[in-house]
Amino acid sequence: MKKLFAVLGDPIAHSMSPAMHNDLFAHYRLEAEYLPFQVQKENLKDAVKGLKALGAAGFNVTVPHKSAILPFLDEIDELALSIGAVNTVVNRSGKLVGYNTDGLGFIKGLETFLPQLANKKALVIGAGGAARAIYFSLAQLDCLTIDLANRTVQKAEELIRDCPFTNASRAFSLDEAAAKLGDYDLLIQTTSIGMHPNSTEQPLRLDRLGNKAVVCDIIYNPLYTQFLQQAKQRGATVQNGLEMFVYQGALAFEKWTGIFPDIQRMKTNVLQQLRRTLNVNR
Ligand code: NAP
């Protein structure tokens, strides 16, 4: 019998995870199927119970359920618990165990072109859910300095306070951060600014950016935001959100199957989906 995998979210029709994971199941000849389910907030508990009763082998959780799902799981991994969000669930002999692969996925993608993170000075722009996963996962490495900049500075301060792994970070407004950009080796843009259809917007000006900086934007539609394009023009090395998306999926796939999948294959699959359904540039 085929193993059942799923993603729960609302909305969910746009999710690229089903095609990405089903392609991997076929490639590795695994008898499994991954289905998207649109689940409203008030039905999340029943949906999780239903997946457990059906013996689903694992599932992903996406917006808006990443935090709301915590009380409905049997166990939660330490990092996911500290982040307060789960994006991957594994059914271990009837027990639903929650993990967060978003932040670690970001780091794995980053390490493909910046292998030495030690002693780097990083600035995370944004203090939402994605920033939280990335900041906590980077802080856990305990080898680099990380500051935060956000429109609502108080949210950045709270995020720093909540993190059990570091207390040396500083919180800035976006304008303060723009004036200090030359201090950083690594910029990580995690806000939704610049995402299609608002692709002419960017969170802060880049005139102080150093030309040796590495600049990441976790948005993948457009593939290269205005922020990344400007950073590239200023001589920075840039990385888009495709890497994080693919690696968070690869880490989930590995937890479910024991196989660390072919990253290039996953990227090709997602790029094909993006080109078919969304308005992306190269
Ligand atoms: P979120 O929790 O809603 O956080 C949104 C962040 O954007 C906050 O820091 C918010 O600042 C800031 N923001 C929104 N509108 C703004 C504006 N007009 N001016 C200044 N700041 C603004 O969202 P999220 O879940 O973290 O997702 C953020 C982005 O990451 C989205 O584009 C999402 O698609 C992308 N993402 C990508 C991946 C991937 O795998 N590549 C994974 C997850 C998310 P305030 O705190 O001041 O409101």
Tab-separated table of C-alpha atoms and ligand atoms in Angstrom:
chain	number	residue	atom	x	y	z
A	1	MET	CA	0.000	0.000	0.000
A	2	LYS	CA	1.186	3.511	-0.810
A	3	LYS	CA	2.449	5.622	2.104
A	4	LEU	CA	0.534	8.848	2.584
A	5	PHE	CA	2.252	12.242	2.916
A	6	ALA	CA	0.542	15.629	2.944
A	7	VAL	CA	0.800	19.370	3.396
A	8	LEU	CA	-1.738	21.286	5.488
A	9	GLY	CA	-2.217	25.009	4.844
A	10	ASP	CA	-4.718	27.700	3.952
A	11	PRO	CA	-4.470	28.632	1.109
A	12	ILE	CA	-2.683	25.598	-0.341
A	13	ALA	CA	-3.393	25.494	-4.092
A	14	HIS	CA	-0.182	27.446	-4.845
A	15	SER	CA	2.064	25.006	-2.912
A	16	MET	CA	4.938	23.576	-4.912
A	17	SER	CA	5.651	20.877	-2.322
A	18	PRO	CA	3.298	18.157	-3.685
A	19	ALA	CA	4.839	18.083	-7.189
A	20	MET	CA	8.371	18.399	-5.751
A	21	HIS	CA	7.945	15.471	-3.320
A	22	ASN	CA	5.919	13.274	-5.710
A	23	ASP	CA	8.694	13.650	-8.285
A	24	LEU	CA	11.194	12.465	-5.638
A	25	PHE	CA	9.023	9.489	-4.644
A	26	ALA	CA	8.855	8.438	-8.307
A	27	HIS	CA	12.593	9.036	-8.814
A	28	TYR	CA	13.559	6.881	-5.800
A	29	ARG	CA	10.848	4.297	-6.644
A	30	LEU	CA	9.070	4.751	-3.327
A	31	GLU	CA	5.436	3.687	-3.017
A	32	ALA	CA	4.193	6.985	-1.635
A	33	GLU	CA	1.955	9.914	-2.474
A	34	TYR	CA	1.986	13.508	-1.196
A	35	LEU	CA	-1.323	15.401	-1.200
A	36	PRO	CA	-2.234	19.037	-0.461
A	37	PHE	CA	-5.080	19.704	1.995
A	38	GLN	CA	-6.655	23.109	2.532
A	39	VAL	CA	-7.445	23.210	6.248
A	40	GLN	CA	-9.074	26.112	8.052
A	41	LYS	CA	-7.823	27.077	11.515
A	42	GLU	CA	-10.822	25.660	13.355
A	43	ASN	CA	-10.380	22.279	11.622
A	44	LEU	CA	-6.640	21.858	12.213
A	45	LYS	CA	-6.993	19.609	15.282
A	46	ASP	CA	-9.389	17.264	13.446
A	47	ALA	CA	-7.191	17.259	10.341
A	48	VAL	CA	-4.143	16.191	12.377
A	49	LYS	CA	-6.191	13.523	14.185
A	50	GLY	CA	-7.466	12.331	10.805
A	51	LEU	CA	-3.989	12.020	9.315
A	52	LYS	CA	-2.875	10.080	12.394
A	53	ALA	CA	-5.890	7.757	12.191
A	54	LEU	CA	-5.201	7.165	8.497
A	55	GLY	CA	-1.603	6.237	9.321
A	56	ALA	CA	-0.043	9.053	7.275
A	57	ALA	CA	3.737	8.580	7.322
A	58	GLY	CA	4.446	12.299	7.559
A	59	PHE	CA	3.318	15.739	6.535
A	60	ASN	CA	4.303	19.375	6.131
A	61	VAL	CA	2.566	22.288	7.778
A	62	THR	CA	2.500	25.708	6.215
A	63	VAL	CA	0.965	29.175	6.701
A	64	PRO	CA	-1.063	29.793	8.867
A	65	HIS	CA	-0.705	26.594	10.947
A	66	LYS	CA	3.021	26.374	11.790
A	67	SER	CA	2.552	27.545	15.397
A	68	ALA	CA	-1.067	26.467	15.927
A	69	ILE	CA	-0.175	22.806	15.333
A	70	LEU	CA	2.125	22.453	18.352
A	71	PRO	CA	-0.554	21.344	20.902
A	72	PHE	CA	-1.807	18.619	18.532
A	73	LEU	CA	1.521	16.771	18.238
A	74	ASP	CA	2.855	14.021	20.530
A	75	GLU	CA	6.471	15.249	20.601
A	76	ILE	CA	8.308	18.339	19.402
A	77	ASP	CA	11.990	18.545	18.640
A	78	GLU	CA	13.958	21.020	20.800
A	79	LEU	CA	14.766	23.528	18.027
A	80	ALA	CA	11.163	23.577	16.740
A	81	LEU	CA	9.915	24.032	20.294
A	82	SER	CA	12.194	27.009	20.891
A	83	ILE	CA	11.204	28.561	17.529
A	84	GLY	CA	7.574	27.869	18.393
A	85	ALA	CA	6.795	26.572	14.898
A	86	VAL	CA	6.728	23.208	13.112
A	87	ASN	CA	6.838	22.715	9.352
A	88	THR	CA	7.529	18.962	9.218
A	89	VAL	CA	5.843	16.075	11.064
A	90	VAL	CA	7.053	12.478	11.133
A	91	ASN	CA	4.832	9.583	12.213
A	92	ARG	CA	7.108	7.432	14.379
A	93	SER	CA	5.168	4.235	15.218
A	94	GLY	CA	1.928	6.148	15.769
A	95	LYS	CA	3.534	9.152	17.492
A	96	LEU	CA	3.481	12.459	15.621
A	97	VAL	CA	6.835	14.201	16.069
A	98	GLY	CA	7.255	17.836	14.947
A	99	TYR	CA	10.379	19.457	13.491
A	100	ASN	CA	11.303	22.783	11.930
A	101	THR	CA	13.454	22.451	8.801
A	102	ASP	CA	12.997	26.066	7.573
A	103	GLY	CA	15.979	27.622	9.367
A	104	LEU	CA	18.252	24.608	8.879
A	105	GLY	CA	17.185	24.488	5.232
A	106	PHE	CA	18.205	28.114	4.852
A	107	ILE	CA	21.609	27.387	6.419
A	108	LYS	CA	22.222	24.326	4.215
A	109	GLY	CA	21.476	26.408	1.119
A	110	LEU	CA	23.705	29.225	2.334
A	111	GLU	CA	26.592	26.850	3.056
A	112	THR	CA	26.681	25.755	-0.587
A	113	PHE	CA	28.265	29.102	-1.469
A	114	LEU	CA	29.424	30.421	1.918
A	115	PRO	CA	30.935	27.326	3.595
A	116	GLN	CA	32.648	29.265	6.395
A	117	LEU	CA	30.049	30.953	8.590
A	118	ALA	CA	32.375	31.241	11.588
A	119	ASN	CA	33.133	34.820	12.720
A	120	LYS	CA	30.854	36.373	10.100
A	121	LYS	CA	28.712	39.398	10.970
A	122	ALA	CA	25.148	38.829	9.817
A	123	LEU	CA	22.107	41.095	9.639
A	124	VAL	CA	18.669	39.491	9.441
A	125	ILE	CA	16.091	41.889	7.973
A	126	GLY	CA	12.602	41.103	9.284
A	127	ALA	CA	11.240	39.570	12.474
A	128	GLY	CA	8.352	37.411	11.269
A	129	GLY	CA	7.992	33.622	11.263
A	130	ALA	CA	10.703	32.940	8.680
A	131	ALA	CA	13.147	35.327	10.389
A	132	ARG	CA	12.530	33.531	13.675
A	133	ALA	CA	13.359	30.097	12.220
A	134	ILE	CA	16.483	31.433	10.477
A	135	TYR	CA	17.701	33.517	13.429
A	136	PHE	CA	17.257	30.682	15.978
A	137	SER	CA	18.947	28.150	13.674
A	138	LEU	CA	21.899	30.482	13.020
A	139	ALA	CA	22.141	31.409	16.725
A	140	GLN	CA	22.281	27.697	17.596
A	141	LEU	CA	25.545	27.444	15.599
A	142	ASP	CA	27.058	29.902	18.088
A	143	CYS	CA	29.816	30.971	15.692
A	144	LEU	CA	28.654	34.255	14.154
A	145	THR	CA	27.323	37.640	15.240
A	146	ILE	CA	23.707	38.246	14.225
A	147	ASP	CA	21.790	41.522	14.424
A	148	LEU	CA	18.168	42.070	13.488
A	149	ALA	CA	16.421	44.937	11.688
A	150	ASN	CA	12.669	45.271	11.422
A	151	ARG	CA	10.001	47.868	10.637
A	152	THR	CA	8.576	47.186	14.114
A	153	VAL	CA	11.754	47.254	16.213
A	154	GLN	CA	9.916	45.911	19.260
A	155	LYS	CA	9.244	42.635	17.402
A	156	ALA	CA	12.963	42.274	16.671
A	157	GLU	CA	13.756	42.923	20.362
A	158	GLU	CA	11.218	40.287	21.437
A	159	LEU	CA	12.648	37.764	18.994
A	160	ILE	CA	16.150	38.288	20.401
A	161	ARG	CA	14.828	37.945	23.971
A	162	ASP	CA	12.961	34.718	23.103
A	163	CYS	CA	16.014	33.002	21.629
A	164	PRO	CA	17.695	30.615	24.074
A	165	PHE	CA	20.957	30.434	22.100
A	166	THR	CA	22.406	33.959	22.111
A	167	ASN	CA	22.014	37.333	23.775
A	168	ALA	CA	24.623	39.442	21.985
A	169	SER	CA	22.367	40.558	19.113
A	170	ARG	CA	21.184	44.124	18.613
A	171	ALA	CA	17.842	45.249	17.177
A	172	PHE	CA	17.611	48.157	14.719
A	173	SER	CA	15.024	49.996	12.690
A	174	LEU	CA	15.316	49.572	8.918
A	175	ASP	CA	16.794	53.087	8.565
A	176	GLU	CA	19.385	52.484	11.311
A	177	ALA	CA	20.366	49.224	9.636
A	178	ALA	CA	20.695	50.880	6.212
A	179	ALA	CA	23.265	53.288	7.677
A	180	LYS	CA	25.325	50.380	9.114
A	181	LEU	CA	25.262	47.970	6.163
A	182	GLY	CA	29.011	48.273	5.608
A	183	ASP	CA	29.543	46.493	8.969
A	184	TYR	CA	28.041	43.212	7.742
A	185	ASP	CA	29.418	40.258	5.762
A	186	LEU	CA	26.016	38.660	5.338
A	187	LEU	CA	22.531	40.147	4.815
A	188	ILE	CA	19.442	37.943	5.028
A	189	GLN	CA	16.239	39.562	3.739
A	190	THR	CA	13.245	37.739	5.246
A	191	THR	CA	10.394	40.249	4.944
A	192	SER	CA	7.659	39.879	2.344
A	193	ILE	CA	8.700	43.199	0.724
A	194	GLY	CA	9.521	42.821	-2.959
A	195	MET	CA	7.381	39.740	-3.457
A	196	HIS	CA	5.218	39.574	-6.596
A	197	PRO	CA	3.131	41.644	-7.392
A	198	ASN	CA	4.945	44.372	-5.365
A	199	SER	CA	8.262	43.629	-7.000
A	200	THR	CA	9.460	47.258	-7.200
A	201	GLU	CA	9.609	47.580	-3.385
A	202	GLN	CA	12.591	46.853	-1.141
A	203	PRO	CA	12.993	46.976	2.643
A	204	LEU	CA	16.010	49.307	2.790
A	205	ARG	CA	18.443	51.178	0.581
A	206	LEU	CA	21.742	49.504	-0.193
A	207	ASP	CA	24.149	52.401	-0.836
A	208	ARG	CA	26.272	51.471	2.227
A	209	LEU	CA	26.574	47.791	1.252
A	210	GLY	CA	30.131	46.486	1.006
A	211	ASN	CA	31.086	44.832	-2.296
A	212	LYS	CA	32.314	41.671	-0.529
A	213	ALA	CA	28.968	41.062	1.185
A	214	VAL	CA	26.821	37.987	0.646
A	215	VAL	CA	23.159	38.944	0.291
A	216	CYS	CA	20.251	36.474	0.523
A	217	ASP	CA	16.572	37.098	-0.080
A	218	ILE	CA	14.241	34.252	0.901
A	219	ILE	CA	11.604	35.357	-1.627
A	220	TYR	CA	11.516	33.211	-4.787
A	221	ASN	CA	8.845	35.048	-6.796
A	222	PRO	CA	10.379	36.980	-8.436
A	223	LEU	CA	13.479	34.801	-8.387
A	224	TYR	CA	15.645	37.915	-8.162
A	225	THR	CA	13.967	40.692	-6.180
A	226	GLN	CA	14.881	44.323	-6.754
A	227	PHE	CA	16.820	44.064	-3.472
A	228	LEU	CA	18.954	41.200	-4.835
A	229	GLN	CA	19.411	42.893	-8.219
A	230	GLN	CA	20.709	46.072	-6.562
A	231	ALA	CA	22.967	44.076	-4.238
A	232	LYS	CA	24.430	42.300	-7.277
A	233	GLN	CA	24.996	45.627	-9.060
A	234	ARG	CA	26.962	46.749	-6.000
A	235	GLY	CA	29.261	43.734	-6.328
A	236	ALA	CA	27.706	41.464	-3.691
A	237	THR	CA	27.260	37.712	-4.082
A	238	VAL	CA	23.533	36.966	-4.064
A	239	GLN	CA	21.278	34.004	-3.301
A	240	ASN	CA	17.503	33.780	-3.784
A	241	GLY	CA	14.794	31.937	-1.819
A	242	LEU	CA	14.780	28.875	-4.050
A	243	GLU	CA	17.694	27.357	-2.083
A	244	MET	CA	15.871	27.634	1.266
A	245	PHE	CA	12.653	26.216	-0.169
A	246	VAL	CA	14.380	23.231	-1.736
A	247	TYR	CA	16.614	22.463	1.269
A	248	GLN	CA	13.773	22.683	3.821
A	249	GLY	CA	11.970	20.143	1.611
A	250	ALA	CA	15.071	17.966	1.293
A	251	LEU	CA	15.511	17.836	5.078
A	252	ALA	CA	11.833	16.861	5.487
A	253	PHE	CA	12.195	14.173	2.787
A	254	GLU	CA	15.266	12.807	4.574
A	255	LYS	CA	13.372	12.601	7.875
A	256	TRP	CA	10.540	10.679	6.190
A	257	THR	CA	12.558	8.307	4.003
A	258	GLY	CA	16.176	8.261	5.238
A	259	ILE	CA	17.273	9.509	1.790
A	260	PHE	CA	18.870	12.924	1.320
A	261	PRO	CA	17.468	13.725	-2.129
A	262	ASP	CA	18.971	15.122	-5.315
A	263	ILE	CA	18.923	18.904	-4.768
A	264	GLN	CA	19.458	19.759	-8.429
A	265	ARG	CA	16.477	17.630	-9.394
A	266	MET	CA	14.343	19.437	-6.804
A	267	LYS	CA	15.446	22.853	-8.074
A	268	THR	CA	14.633	21.921	-11.665
A	269	ASN	CA	11.200	20.708	-10.594
A	270	VAL	CA	10.421	23.902	-8.656
A	271	LEU	CA	11.717	26.157	-11.432
A	272	GLN	CA	9.475	24.354	-13.924
A	273	GLN	CA	6.503	24.870	-11.607
A	274	LEU	CA	7.378	28.526	-11.081
A	275	ARG	CA	7.674	29.170	-14.798
A	276	ARG	CA	4.338	27.453	-15.459
A	277	THR	CA	2.310	29.116	-12.756
A	278	LEU	CA	3.935	32.295	-11.558
A	279	ASN	CA	5.392	35.468	-12.901
A	280	VAL	CA	9.110	34.941	-12.356
A	281	ASN	CA	12.223	36.451	-13.793
A	282	ARG	CA	15.637	34.798	-13.994
B	1	NAP	P1	5.480	37.151	8.495
B	1	NAP	O1	5.604	36.294	9.685
B	1	NAP	O2	4.143	37.727	8.152
B	1	NAP	O3	6.552	38.369	8.638
B	1	NAP	C1	6.549	39.429	7.714
B	1	NAP	C2	7.784	40.311	7.918
B	1	NAP	O4	7.781	41.298	6.863
B	1	NAP	C3	7.794	41.114	9.234
B	1	NAP	O5	9.129	41.336	9.629
B	1	NAP	C4	7.132	42.430	8.794
B	1	NAP	O6	7.503	43.546	9.612
B	1	NAP	C5	7.737	42.610	7.432
B	1	NAP	N1	6.914	43.463	6.571
B	1	NAP	C6	5.781	43.121	5.906
B	1	NAP	N2	5.336	44.175	5.189
B	1	NAP	C7	6.202	45.201	5.399
B	1	NAP	C8	6.290	46.544	4.926
B	1	NAP	N3	5.386	47.051	4.067
B	1	NAP	N4	7.325	47.314	5.338
B	1	NAP	C9	8.258	46.825	6.182
B	1	NAP	N5	8.225	45.557	6.671
B	1	NAP	C10	7.219	44.754	6.286
B	1	NAP	O7	5.933	36.386	7.163
B	1	NAP	P2	6.975	35.145	7.057
B	1	NAP	O8	6.229	33.865	7.208
B	1	NAP	O9	8.141	35.420	7.932
B	1	NAP	O10	7.390	35.237	5.494
B	1	NAP	C11	8.142	36.334	5.016
B	1	NAP	C12	8.582	36.092	3.561
B	1	NAP	O11	9.404	34.943	3.493
B	1	NAP	C13	7.425	35.834	2.580
B	1	NAP	O12	7.729	36.512	1.387
B	1	NAP	C14	7.479	34.330	2.364
B	1	NAP	O13	6.983	33.950	1.083
B	1	NAP	C15	8.976	34.078	2.454
B	1	NAP	N6	9.309	32.684	2.862
B	1	NAP	C16	10.133	31.971	2.052
B	1	NAP	C17	10.476	30.673	2.424
B	1	NAP	C18	11.387	29.853	1.537
B	1	NAP	O14	11.439	28.618	1.711
B	1	NAP	N7	12.119	30.458	0.629
B	1	NAP	C19	9.993	30.116	3.626
B	1	NAP	C20	9.170	30.904	4.439
B	1	NAP	C21	8.834	32.199	4.054
B	1	NAP	P3	6.635	43.944	10.933
B	1	NAP	O15	7.072	42.998	12.007
B	1	NAP	O16	6.994	45.341	11.181
B	1	NAP	O17	5.180	43.743	10.545
